[in-house]
Coordinates of C-alpha atoms in Angstrom, one line a residue:
M1 CA 23.7 28.5 -19.7
K2 CA 24.9 25.9 -22.1
Q3 CA 22.2 23.5 -23.4
Y4 CA 22.9 19.8 -24.2
E5 CA 20.8 18.6 -27.1
I6 CA 20.5 14.8 -26.7
I7 CA 17.6 14.5 -29.2
K8 CA 16.2 17.2 -31.5
N9 CA 13.2 16.7 -33.8
G10 CA 13.6 12.9 -33.6
R11 CA 17.4 12.9 -34.4
C12 CA 19.8 11.6 -31.8
F13 CA 23.2 13.3 -31.1
Y14 CA 24.4 11.1 -28.2
H15 CA 25.4 7.6 -27.3
I16 CA 24.9 5.9 -24.0
V17 CA 28.1 4.3 -22.8
G18 CA 28.9 1.9 -20.0
A19 CA 32.2 0.4 -18.7
N20 CA 33.5 -2.7 -20.4
L21 CA 33.6 -4.5 -17.1
S22 CA 30.5 -2.9 -15.6
T23 CA 28.3 -4.6 -13.0
A24 CA 24.9 -6.1 -13.8
C25 CA 23.3 -3.1 -12.1
D26 CA 25.3 -0.6 -14.2
R27 CA 24.2 -2.4 -17.4
Y28 CA 20.6 -2.4 -16.2
A29 CA 20.8 1.3 -15.4
A30 CA 22.1 2.1 -18.9
S31 CA 19.4 -0.1 -20.6
E32 CA 16.7 1.5 -18.5
L33 CA 17.9 4.9 -19.6
Q34 CA 17.8 3.8 -23.2
K35 CA 14.4 2.2 -22.9
Y36 CA 12.6 5.1 -21.3
I37 CA 14.1 7.7 -23.5
Y38 CA 12.9 5.7 -26.5
E39 CA 9.5 5.4 -24.9
A40 CA 9.3 9.2 -24.4
T41 CA 10.8 10.3 -27.7
E42 CA 10.4 7.3 -30.1
T43 CA 14.1 7.9 -30.9
F44 CA 16.6 5.2 -30.2
I45 CA 19.9 6.1 -28.5
P46 CA 22.6 3.5 -29.2
Y47 CA 24.1 2.0 -26.1
F48 CA 27.5 0.3 -26.1
S49 CA 30.6 -0.5 -24.1
D50 CA 33.6 1.9 -23.7
R51 CA 35.8 -0.7 -25.3
C52 CA 34.3 0.7 -28.6
E53 CA 35.8 4.0 -29.9
R54 CA 34.0 7.3 -29.2
R55 CA 31.5 8.2 -31.9
S56 CA 29.7 11.3 -30.6
A57 CA 29.0 13.1 -27.3
E58 CA 28.2 10.5 -24.6
I59 CA 26.0 9.9 -21.6
L60 CA 28.4 8.0 -19.3
V61 CA 26.7 5.6 -16.9
G62 CA 29.1 5.0 -14.0
Y63 CA 32.3 6.8 -13.1
E64 CA 34.5 3.9 -14.4
T65 CA 33.2 4.5 -17.9
R66 CA 35.6 6.0 -20.4
N67 CA 37.2 9.0 -18.7
G68 CA 34.5 9.3 -16.0
K69 CA 37.1 9.3 -13.2
A70 CA 38.5 12.6 -14.5
Y71 CA 35.1 14.2 -13.9
V72 CA 34.6 13.3 -10.3
S73 CA 37.0 13.2 -7.3
R74 CA 37.3 10.4 -4.8
E75 CA 36.1 12.7 -2.1
E76 CA 32.9 13.5 -4.1
L77 CA 32.2 9.8 -4.6
D78 CA 32.7 9.1 -1.0
S79 CA 30.3 11.9 0.0
L80 CA 27.5 10.1 -2.0
G81 CA 27.6 7.1 0.4
E82 CA 26.0 3.8 -0.8
E83 CA 23.0 5.3 -2.5
G84 CA 23.5 9.0 -3.5
F85 CA 24.1 10.0 -7.1
L86 CA 25.8 12.7 -9.1
I87 CA 24.8 14.0 -12.5
R88 CA 27.3 16.3 -14.1
T89 CA 27.8 17.8 -17.5
C90 CA 31.5 17.6 -18.5
G91 CA 32.6 19.1 -21.8
E92 CA 30.1 17.6 -24.3
D93 CA 29.4 14.6 -22.1
I94 CA 26.9 13.9 -19.3
L95 CA 28.0 11.7 -16.4
I96 CA 25.4 9.8 -14.3
T97 CA 27.1 8.0 -11.4
G98 CA 27.0 6.9 -7.8
K99 CA 29.7 5.6 -5.6
T100 CA 27.9 2.3 -6.0
S101 CA 25.9 0.8 -8.8
R102 CA 22.7 1.3 -6.9
G103 CA 23.4 5.0 -6.6
T104 CA 24.0 5.1 -10.4
L105 CA 20.7 3.4 -11.0
Y106 CA 18.9 5.9 -8.8
G107 CA 20.6 8.7 -10.7
V108 CA 19.2 7.3 -14.0
Y109 CA 15.7 7.3 -12.6
A110 CA 16.1 10.8 -11.2
F111 CA 17.3 12.0 -14.6
L112 CA 14.2 10.4 -16.3
E113 CA 11.9 12.0 -13.7
R114 CA 13.3 15.5 -14.0
F115 CA 13.6 15.7 -17.8
L116 CA 11.0 13.3 -19.1
G117 CA 8.3 13.3 -16.4
F118 CA 8.8 9.7 -15.6
R119 CA 6.9 8.3 -12.6
A120 CA 6.4 4.8 -11.3
F121 CA 3.2 5.3 -9.3
T122 CA 2.5 1.7 -8.6
K123 CA 4.0 -1.7 -9.6
D124 CA 1.5 -1.5 -12.6
V125 CA 1.1 2.2 -13.4
E126 CA 3.8 4.3 -14.9
V127 CA 3.7 7.5 -16.8
I128 CA 6.3 9.4 -18.9
G129 CA 6.1 12.5 -21.1
H130 CA 6.2 12.4 -24.9
T131 CA 8.4 14.7 -26.8
E132 CA 10.4 14.9 -30.1
S133 CA 13.3 16.6 -28.4
L134 CA 15.4 16.1 -25.2
T135 CA 17.6 19.0 -24.1
V136 CA 19.2 19.4 -20.6
P137 CA 21.0 22.4 -19.2
S138 CA 24.5 22.4 -17.6
L139 CA 24.2 20.2 -14.6
D140 CA 26.1 19.7 -11.3
W141 CA 23.4 17.8 -9.4
R142 CA 24.0 15.8 -6.3
E143 CA 21.6 14.0 -4.1
V144 CA 21.9 11.7 -1.1
P145 CA 18.9 10.2 0.7
D146 CA 17.7 11.6 4.0
F147 CA 17.5 8.1 5.5
E148 CA 19.8 5.2 5.0
Y149 CA 17.0 2.6 5.3
R150 CA 13.7 3.3 3.6
D151 CA 10.9 0.7 3.8
A152 CA 7.3 0.9 2.6
Y153 CA 6.0 -2.4 4.2
F154 CA 3.0 -2.9 2.0
R155 CA 2.5 -6.0 -0.2
F156 CA 2.6 -4.3 -3.6
A157 CA 5.5 -2.1 -2.6
F158 CA 7.7 -5.3 -2.3
D159 CA 7.8 -5.4 -6.1
G160 CA 11.5 -5.0 -7.1
A161 CA 10.9 -2.7 -10.0
F162 CA 8.7 -0.4 -8.0
C163 CA 11.3 -0.2 -5.2
A164 CA 14.2 0.5 -7.5
K165 CA 12.4 3.2 -9.5
N166 CA 11.3 4.9 -6.2
R167 CA 14.6 4.5 -4.4
L168 CA 13.2 2.2 -1.7
N169 CA 15.8 -0.3 -0.3
T170 CA 13.1 -2.3 1.6
T171 CA 14.3 -5.6 3.0
L172 CA 11.4 -7.6 1.5
G173 CA 11.6 -5.9 -1.9
D174 CA 12.4 -8.3 -4.8
L175 CA 15.6 -6.4 -5.5
S176 CA 18.0 -8.5 -7.4
A177 CA 21.6 -7.5 -7.8
E178 CA 20.6 -6.1 -11.2
K179 CA 18.2 -3.8 -9.6
G180 CA 20.8 -2.7 -7.0
G181 CA 20.0 -5.0 -4.2
S182 CA 18.5 -4.0 -0.9
F183 CA 19.3 -3.2 2.7
K184 CA 18.8 -6.9 3.4
F185 CA 17.7 -8.1 6.8
F186 CA 17.8 -11.8 7.6
N187 CA 15.0 -11.1 10.0
C188 CA 13.6 -7.8 11.1
H189 CA 11.1 -9.1 13.7
H190 CA 11.0 -10.3 17.3
S191 CA 13.6 -13.0 17.3
F192 CA 14.4 -14.2 20.9
D193 CA 12.3 -17.3 20.3
D194 CA 14.4 -18.0 17.2
L195 CA 17.6 -17.7 19.2
I196 CA 16.5 -19.6 22.3
P197 CA 13.5 -21.7 21.3
P198 CA 11.3 -22.6 24.3
N199 CA 10.3 -25.8 22.7
E200 CA 14.0 -26.8 22.5
F201 CA 15.3 -25.6 25.9
F202 CA 12.6 -24.8 28.4
E203 CA 11.9 -28.3 29.8
A204 CA 15.6 -29.1 30.4
H205 CA 16.7 -25.6 31.2
P206 CA 14.0 -23.4 32.6
E207 CA 16.8 -21.2 34.1
Y208 CA 17.4 -20.0 30.5
F209 CA 14.1 -18.2 30.6
A210 CA 12.6 -15.1 32.3
E211 CA 11.8 -15.2 35.9
V212 CA 8.5 -13.4 36.4
D213 CA 7.0 -13.2 40.0
G214 CA 9.4 -15.9 41.0
V215 CA 8.4 -18.4 38.3
R216 CA 10.3 -19.1 35.1
N217 CA 8.3 -18.0 32.0
R218 CA 8.7 -19.2 28.4
E219 CA 7.8 -15.9 26.8
Q220 CA 11.3 -14.2 27.1
P221 CA 14.8 -15.5 27.8
C222 CA 16.9 -14.6 30.8
L223 CA 19.5 -12.3 29.4
S224 CA 22.0 -12.5 32.2
H225 CA 22.5 -16.3 31.9
P226 CA 25.9 -17.0 30.3
D227 CA 24.6 -20.1 28.4
V228 CA 21.8 -18.0 26.8
L229 CA 24.5 -15.5 25.6
R230 CA 26.6 -18.3 24.2
I231 CA 23.8 -20.1 22.4
A232 CA 22.4 -16.9 21.0
A233 CA 25.8 -15.7 19.7
E234 CA 26.5 -19.0 18.0
R235 CA 23.1 -19.0 16.4
V236 CA 23.5 -15.5 15.1
K237 CA 27.0 -16.3 13.7
G238 CA 25.4 -19.4 12.0
W239 CA 22.8 -17.2 10.4
I240 CA 25.5 -14.9 9.0
T241 CA 27.4 -17.8 7.6
E242 CA 24.3 -19.3 6.0
H243 CA 23.0 -16.0 4.6
P244 CA 25.9 -14.0 3.2
E245 CA 23.4 -12.0 1.1
C246 CA 22.1 -10.4 4.3
R247 CA 23.6 -7.4 6.1
V248 CA 21.3 -7.1 9.2
F249 CA 20.4 -9.8 11.8
S250 CA 17.9 -9.3 14.6
V251 CA 18.5 -9.9 18.3
A252 CA 15.2 -8.6 19.5
Q253 CA 12.7 -9.1 22.3
N254 CA 9.6 -11.2 21.7
D255 CA 6.3 -9.4 21.2
K256 CA 5.3 -10.2 24.8
K257 CA 4.8 -7.8 27.7
V258 CA 7.0 -9.6 30.2
W259 CA 10.7 -9.5 30.9
C260 CA 13.1 -11.2 33.2
T261 CA 13.2 -9.9 36.8
C262 CA 15.7 -12.4 38.2
P263 CA 18.1 -10.8 40.7
A264 CA 20.9 -10.5 38.0
C265 CA 18.7 -9.0 35.3
R266 CA 16.9 -6.7 37.8
A267 CA 20.2 -5.4 39.1
V268 CA 21.3 -4.4 35.6
D269 CA 18.0 -2.7 34.8
E270 CA 18.1 -0.8 38.1
E271 CA 21.7 0.3 37.4
E272 CA 20.5 1.5 34.0
G273 CA 17.8 3.7 35.4
G274 CA 15.0 1.2 35.8
T275 CA 14.5 0.3 32.1
P276 CA 14.7 -3.3 30.8
A277 CA 16.5 -1.7 27.8
G278 CA 19.6 -2.0 30.0
S279 CA 19.7 -5.8 30.1
I280 CA 18.6 -6.1 26.5
L281 CA 21.2 -3.7 25.2
R282 CA 24.1 -5.2 27.2
F283 CA 23.1 -8.6 25.8
V284 CA 22.9 -7.3 22.2
N285 CA 26.2 -5.4 22.5
R286 CA 28.0 -8.6 23.6
I287 CA 26.7 -10.4 20.5
A288 CA 27.5 -7.4 18.3
E289 CA 31.0 -7.4 19.6
E290 CA 31.6 -11.0 18.8
V291 CA 30.0 -10.6 15.3
E292 CA 32.2 -7.6 14.5
R293 CA 35.4 -9.5 14.9
E294 CA 34.5 -11.8 12.0
H295 CA 32.0 -9.7 10.1
P296 CA 32.8 -6.0 10.5
D297 CA 30.1 -4.9 7.9
V298 CA 27.2 -6.8 9.6
L299 CA 24.7 -4.9 11.7
I300 CA 22.8 -6.3 14.7
H301 CA 19.2 -5.1 15.0
T302 CA 17.1 -4.8 18.2
F303 CA 13.9 -3.2 19.4
A304 CA 13.2 -0.5 22.0
Y305 CA 9.6 -1.5 22.2
Q306 CA 6.8 -1.1 24.8
Y307 CA 8.5 -2.0 28.1
S308 CA 12.1 -1.3 26.7
K309 CA 11.5 2.0 24.9
R310 CA 13.2 4.1 27.5
A311 CA 16.9 4.6 26.8
P312 CA 19.3 3.2 29.4
R313 CA 21.4 5.5 31.6
L314 CA 24.9 4.1 31.1
V315 CA 25.3 1.6 28.3
K316 CA 25.4 2.8 24.7
P317 CA 24.7 0.8 21.5
R318 CA 27.8 -0.3 19.8
P319 CA 28.5 1.3 16.3
N320 CA 27.3 -1.9 14.6
V321 CA 23.9 -2.0 16.5
I322 CA 20.6 -0.7 15.2
V323 CA 18.1 0.3 17.8
R324 CA 14.5 0.5 16.5
L325 CA 11.8 2.4 18.3
C326 CA 8.1 1.5 17.7
N327 CA 5.3 3.9 18.2
I328 CA 2.4 1.4 18.4
E329 CA 0.8 3.2 21.3
C330 CA 0.6 6.6 19.5
E331 CA -2.0 8.3 17.4
W332 CA -2.0 9.6 13.8
G333 CA -4.8 12.1 13.4
D334 CA -2.2 14.9 13.6
G335 CA 1.6 14.9 13.6
M336 CA 3.1 13.7 16.9
E337 CA 4.5 17.1 17.9
T338 CA 1.0 18.5 17.6
V339 CA -0.5 15.7 19.6
A340 CA 2.2 16.0 22.2
A341 CA 1.6 19.7 22.6
R342 CA -2.1 19.0 23.2
D343 CA -1.4 16.2 25.6
P344 CA 2.1 16.6 27.2
K345 CA 1.7 13.4 29.3
G346 CA 0.3 11.2 26.5
A347 CA 1.9 8.4 24.4
C348 CA 3.1 10.7 21.6
A349 CA 4.9 13.0 24.0
D350 CA 6.5 10.0 25.6
F351 CA 7.6 8.6 22.2
L352 CA 9.2 11.9 21.2
Q353 CA 11.1 11.9 24.5
N354 CA 12.3 8.3 23.6
I355 CA 13.5 9.5 20.3
E356 CA 15.5 12.3 21.8
E357 CA 17.1 10.1 24.4
W358 CA 18.1 7.3 22.0
S359 CA 19.3 9.7 19.3
R360 CA 21.9 11.1 21.8
I361 CA 23.6 7.7 22.2
C362 CA 22.8 5.7 19.0
N363 CA 24.6 5.7 15.6
H364 CA 21.7 3.8 13.9
L365 CA 18.4 4.8 15.3
Y366 CA 15.5 3.4 13.3
I367 CA 11.7 3.8 13.6
W368 CA 9.0 1.2 13.1
D369 CA 6.0 3.3 12.2
Y370 CA 2.5 2.3 11.1
A371 CA 0.2 3.5 8.3
V372 CA -3.1 1.5 8.4
N373 CA -5.9 0.4 10.8
Y374 CA -5.0 -3.2 11.8
R375 CA -8.4 -4.1 13.1
H376 CA -10.1 -3.0 9.9
Y377 CA -7.7 -2.9 7.0
L378 CA -10.3 -1.3 4.7
Q379 CA -11.2 1.5 7.2
P380 CA -9.8 4.8 5.9
F381 CA -6.6 5.8 7.8
P382 CA -5.9 9.3 6.5
N383 CA -2.4 9.9 7.8
F384 CA -0.9 11.4 4.7
F385 CA 0.0 14.8 6.2
S386 CA 0.7 13.6 9.8
M387 CA 3.1 11.0 8.4
A388 CA 5.0 13.7 6.6
E389 CA 5.2 15.8 9.8
N390 CA 6.5 12.8 11.7
I391 CA 9.1 11.9 9.1
R392 CA 10.4 15.5 9.2
Y393 CA 10.7 15.2 12.9
Y394 CA 12.6 11.9 12.6
K395 CA 15.1 13.5 10.2
A396 CA 15.6 16.5 12.4
H397 CA 16.4 14.3 15.4
G398 CA 19.0 12.0 13.8
V399 CA 16.9 9.0 12.9
K400 CA 18.6 7.0 10.1
G401 CA 16.0 4.5 9.0
V402 CA 12.2 4.3 8.8
L403 CA 9.8 1.4 8.1
Q404 CA 6.2 2.3 7.5
Q405 CA 4.1 -0.8 8.1
G406 CA 0.9 -1.2 6.2
N407 CA -1.1 -4.1 4.8
F408 CA 1.4 -6.8 3.9
S409 CA -1.1 -9.6 3.3
Y410 CA -1.1 -11.5 0.1
G411 CA -3.3 -9.8 -2.5
G412 CA -2.5 -6.4 -1.1
G413 CA -5.0 -3.9 0.2
A414 CA -7.1 -1.0 -0.8
A415 CA -7.6 2.0 1.4
L416 CA -5.2 4.0 -0.8
D417 CA -2.3 1.8 0.1
D418 CA -0.7 2.4 -3.3
L419 CA -0.7 6.1 -2.7
K420 CA 0.8 5.6 0.7
S421 CA 3.6 3.4 -0.6
Y422 CA 4.5 6.0 -3.2
L423 CA 4.3 8.9 -0.7
I424 CA 6.5 7.0 1.8
A425 CA 9.1 6.5 -0.9
R426 CA 9.2 10.2 -1.7
L427 CA 9.3 11.4 1.9
L428 CA 12.0 8.9 3.0
W429 CA 14.2 10.1 0.1
R430 CA 13.4 13.8 0.7
A431 CA 11.7 14.6 4.0
D432 CA 10.7 18.1 2.8
T433 CA 8.7 16.7 -0.2
D434 CA 5.4 18.5 -0.5
V435 CA 2.6 16.1 0.3
Q436 CA -0.2 17.8 -1.7
T437 CA 2.0 17.8 -4.9
V438 CA 2.6 14.1 -4.5
I439 CA -1.1 13.4 -4.0
D440 CA -2.0 15.5 -7.0
E441 CA 0.4 13.8 -9.4
F442 CA -0.4 10.4 -8.1
T443 CA -4.2 10.8 -8.4
D444 CA -3.9 12.3 -11.9
G445 CA -1.7 9.5 -13.0
V446 CA -3.6 6.6 -11.5
Y447 CA -7.3 7.7 -11.4
G448 CA -7.5 9.8 -14.5
K449 CA -10.7 11.8 -14.8
G450 CA -11.8 10.5 -11.4
A451 CA -8.8 12.2 -9.7
P452 CA -10.6 15.4 -8.5
Y453 CA -13.1 13.3 -6.6
I454 CA -10.4 11.1 -5.0
R455 CA -8.5 14.2 -3.9
A456 CA -11.7 15.6 -2.5
F457 CA -12.2 12.3 -0.6
I458 CA -8.6 12.5 0.8
A459 CA -9.1 16.1 1.8
R460 CA -12.4 15.4 3.5
M461 CA -11.0 12.4 5.5
C462 CA -7.9 14.3 6.6
E463 CA -10.1 17.2 7.7
A464 CA -12.4 14.8 9.6
V465 CA -9.6 13.3 11.7
K466 CA -7.7 16.4 12.5
G467 CA -7.9 17.2 16.2
H468 CA -9.2 13.7 16.9
Q469 CA -7.5 10.7 18.3
M470 CA -7.0 8.2 15.4
T471 CA -5.3 5.0 16.5
L472 CA -4.3 1.8 14.8
Y473 CA -7.2 -0.1 16.3
D474 CA -10.2 2.2 15.9
H475 CA -13.5 0.6 15.2
P476 CA -15.9 2.0 12.5
D477 CA -17.8 3.8 15.3
A478 CA -14.9 6.2 15.9
E479 CA -16.2 9.7 16.6
Y480 CA -14.7 11.1 13.5
L481 CA -16.6 8.7 11.3
T482 CA -20.1 10.1 11.0
D483 CA -23.0 9.0 8.7
E484 CA -22.8 12.3 6.9
L485 CA -19.1 12.0 6.2
I486 CA -19.5 8.4 4.9
D487 CA -22.4 9.3 2.7
E488 CA -20.5 12.3 1.3
C489 CA -17.4 10.1 0.6
D490 CA -19.6 7.4 -1.0
E491 CA -21.0 10.0 -3.4
L492 CA -17.5 11.2 -4.2
F493 CA -16.5 7.7 -5.2
R494 CA -19.6 7.3 -7.3
K495 CA -18.8 10.5 -9.2
A496 CA -15.2 9.3 -9.6
E497 CA -16.3 6.0 -11.2
E498 CA -18.8 7.8 -13.4
A499 CA -16.1 10.2 -14.6
A500 CA -13.8 7.4 -15.5
K501 CA -16.3 5.0 -17.0
S502 CA -14.8 5.3 -20.5
E503 CA -11.4 3.9 -19.1
E504 CA -12.2 0.5 -17.7
E505 CA -8.8 -0.1 -16.0
V506 CA -8.9 3.3 -14.3
R507 CA -12.5 2.8 -13.2
R508 CA -11.5 -0.6 -11.7
R509 CA -8.8 1.1 -9.7
I510 CA -11.3 3.6 -8.3
A511 CA -13.8 0.8 -7.5
R512 CA -11.1 -1.0 -5.5
E513 CA -10.5 2.1 -3.4
H514 CA -14.3 2.5 -3.1
L515 CA -14.3 -0.7 -1.0
S516 CA -13.2 1.4 2.0
V517 CA -16.4 3.3 2.1
A518 CA -18.5 0.3 1.2
Y519 CA -17.0 -1.5 4.1
L520 CA -17.9 1.3 6.5
K521 CA -21.5 1.4 5.2
A522 CA -21.9 -2.4 5.6
V523 CA -20.4 -2.8 9.0
R524 CA -22.1 0.2 10.5
L525 CA -25.6 -1.2 9.7
E526 CA -27.6 -1.8 12.9
E527 CA -30.1 -4.4 11.8
D528 CA -28.5 -7.8 11.6
S529 CA -30.2 -9.1 8.4
A530 CA -29.4 -5.9 6.5
R531 CA -25.7 -6.1 7.6
A532 CA -25.5 -9.7 6.6
E533 CA -26.9 -9.0 3.2
A534 CA -24.5 -6.1 2.7
T535 CA -21.6 -8.2 3.9
D536 CA -22.4 -10.9 1.3
T537 CA -22.5 -8.3 -1.4
L538 CA -19.2 -6.7 -0.3
A539 CA -17.6 -10.2 0.1
Q540 CA -18.1 -10.8 -3.6
R541 CA -16.4 -7.6 -4.5
I542 CA -13.5 -8.2 -2.1
R543 CA -12.9 -11.7 -3.4
G544 CA -13.1 -10.3 -7.0
E545 CA -10.3 -8.0 -6.1
R546 CA -8.3 -10.9 -4.7
L547 CA -7.8 -9.4 -1.2
T548 CA -6.9 -12.1 1.3
E549 CA -7.2 -10.1 4.6
I550 CA -9.4 -7.3 5.7
M551 CA -8.5 -7.6 9.3
E552 CA -4.9 -8.3 10.3
R553 CA -4.0 -12.0 10.3
V554 CA -7.6 -13.0 10.3
N555 CA -8.9 -15.6 7.8
L556 CA -11.0 -13.8 5.2
E557 CA -14.1 -15.9 5.7
D558 CA -13.9 -15.4 9.5
S559 CA -13.8 -11.6 8.9
F560 CA -17.1 -11.8 7.0
E561 CA -18.6 -13.8 9.9
Y562 CA -17.5 -11.2 12.4
M563 CA -19.1 -8.5 10.3
K564 CA -22.4 -10.4 10.3
R565 CA -22.1 -11.3 14.0
S566 CA -21.9 -7.8 15.5
R567 CA -22.2 -4.2 14.4
Y568 CA -18.7 -2.7 13.8
A569 CA -17.3 -6.3 13.8
K570 CA -16.4 -5.9 17.4
D571 CA -17.3 -9.4 18.5
R572 CA -14.5 -11.7 17.4
Q573 CA -14.8 -14.4 20.0
G574 CA -13.5 -17.8 18.9
R575 CA -11.1 -16.3 16.4
Y576 CA -7.6 -17.6 15.8
R577 CA -4.7 -15.5 14.8
M578 CA -2.8 -16.5 11.7
Y579 CA 0.9 -16.0 12.6
Y580 CA 3.0 -15.9 9.6
I581 CA 6.4 -14.2 9.0
V582 CA 6.8 -12.2 5.8
R583 CA 10.3 -12.9 4.3

């Protein structure tokens, strides 16, 4: 096999070349290639435009560079979609390209990963190999992602550089055009209140809202009322005009457990097999049809959530409609297929049935999945292997997009959130990625000499929850959390910090993750005064790490009071919920 010597013993034999009229993202891709090769080899590869004459063998960035079009057919480019890439050796040259600039950028990072060991583990921690030579074999390497939409919904994973380097197109990522842009939603949440605001319409037009037990209710709109359809469609089209940078707009039920049962809505739902998804989807389809006339590339997003998760019998989503299932009722100690086999009538079995039903009728079936404990953000939620099993199931059943929601509060979290974000990125690009390999490389790169102990902690926690019901709202008295387990994990973290004591930044990273075990130890104390003292000590550490929430949407100081008030922080009377929308 022919070998391509780009750099040998510190001497460069190639130039990096981009098209004269290349995009900002193509230019960024070429400069990233140049930067990281220099970081690895300490040898500078010149980078210039193809308006300059050829001076040596070249790395062509983008198919429009020089004679790149001669090396790749139109059919091959189209097969890459919006985000796939192709890396091909052609004569003496090497072509890195996508059909789009984002695909080209992803190809550059894949090249750096494969041949120089580059990894962007977190927004702050990157590694790359060091070598005096860079040689690659003959290549004809093509990749396209397993999912069209890939979102790690964690605060630190919104960093644009982290997203680009790990091929996440998350809607909230700070992804400029230079970094390839994102799969941008205007809103990806419950939006009926935005479309038909009760404060604006309910007093004058109660008939616009859901009839529940014969009484009009502000919590959802009436989807069979023609004025509701007209107002909502006009508002969506206004959003599209005002936000041309966005591709997806939500027409989605409110997060309330009621729906309209007026005679017209009830008749539709009964005709559709008794599921409120019938009236929702017919409403969404009408808006999507209007939008498509003026904006054929825009997608309309809706939920199949709680009361609407069963697919309708007759109506099918239009091709420009995204239907997103949410598995909030499920459990994560094992993969959902394993749980469903154990409990064929349980929530996981029901959810898998929902996926199979919707996948038969939907072009864009997405999943909203979950990856932390929302009552106790710091409580360990060891779903690393079960998440991978679920993602593989999603791929096998035609799911096109996945969001894994974690701790999105300002300041980020601990509880191995950074590892989860990195693992999510890997699995959503390639669902067959080996989880243990990712855990090993991440812990080595981020926790240094403490890595073996962190891996032991992960293994011990995963072992503890296997076969148990682990939900999003477990308290610290869950049956899988024993005193012996917590003491064992506390000791593993102490050993990890001791092993890394000569590397202060690494030791600090470990100490941040140690907060999970410290939280469990504090909140499980039975005696009130001891728990209050432990809480005060822990609060200092949490503030020092600049965490802003340790319980979802609960003021931090209130969280500390709940810890002191009751064992396991179960008594939360008098609390208020901070409702904020992350955009």
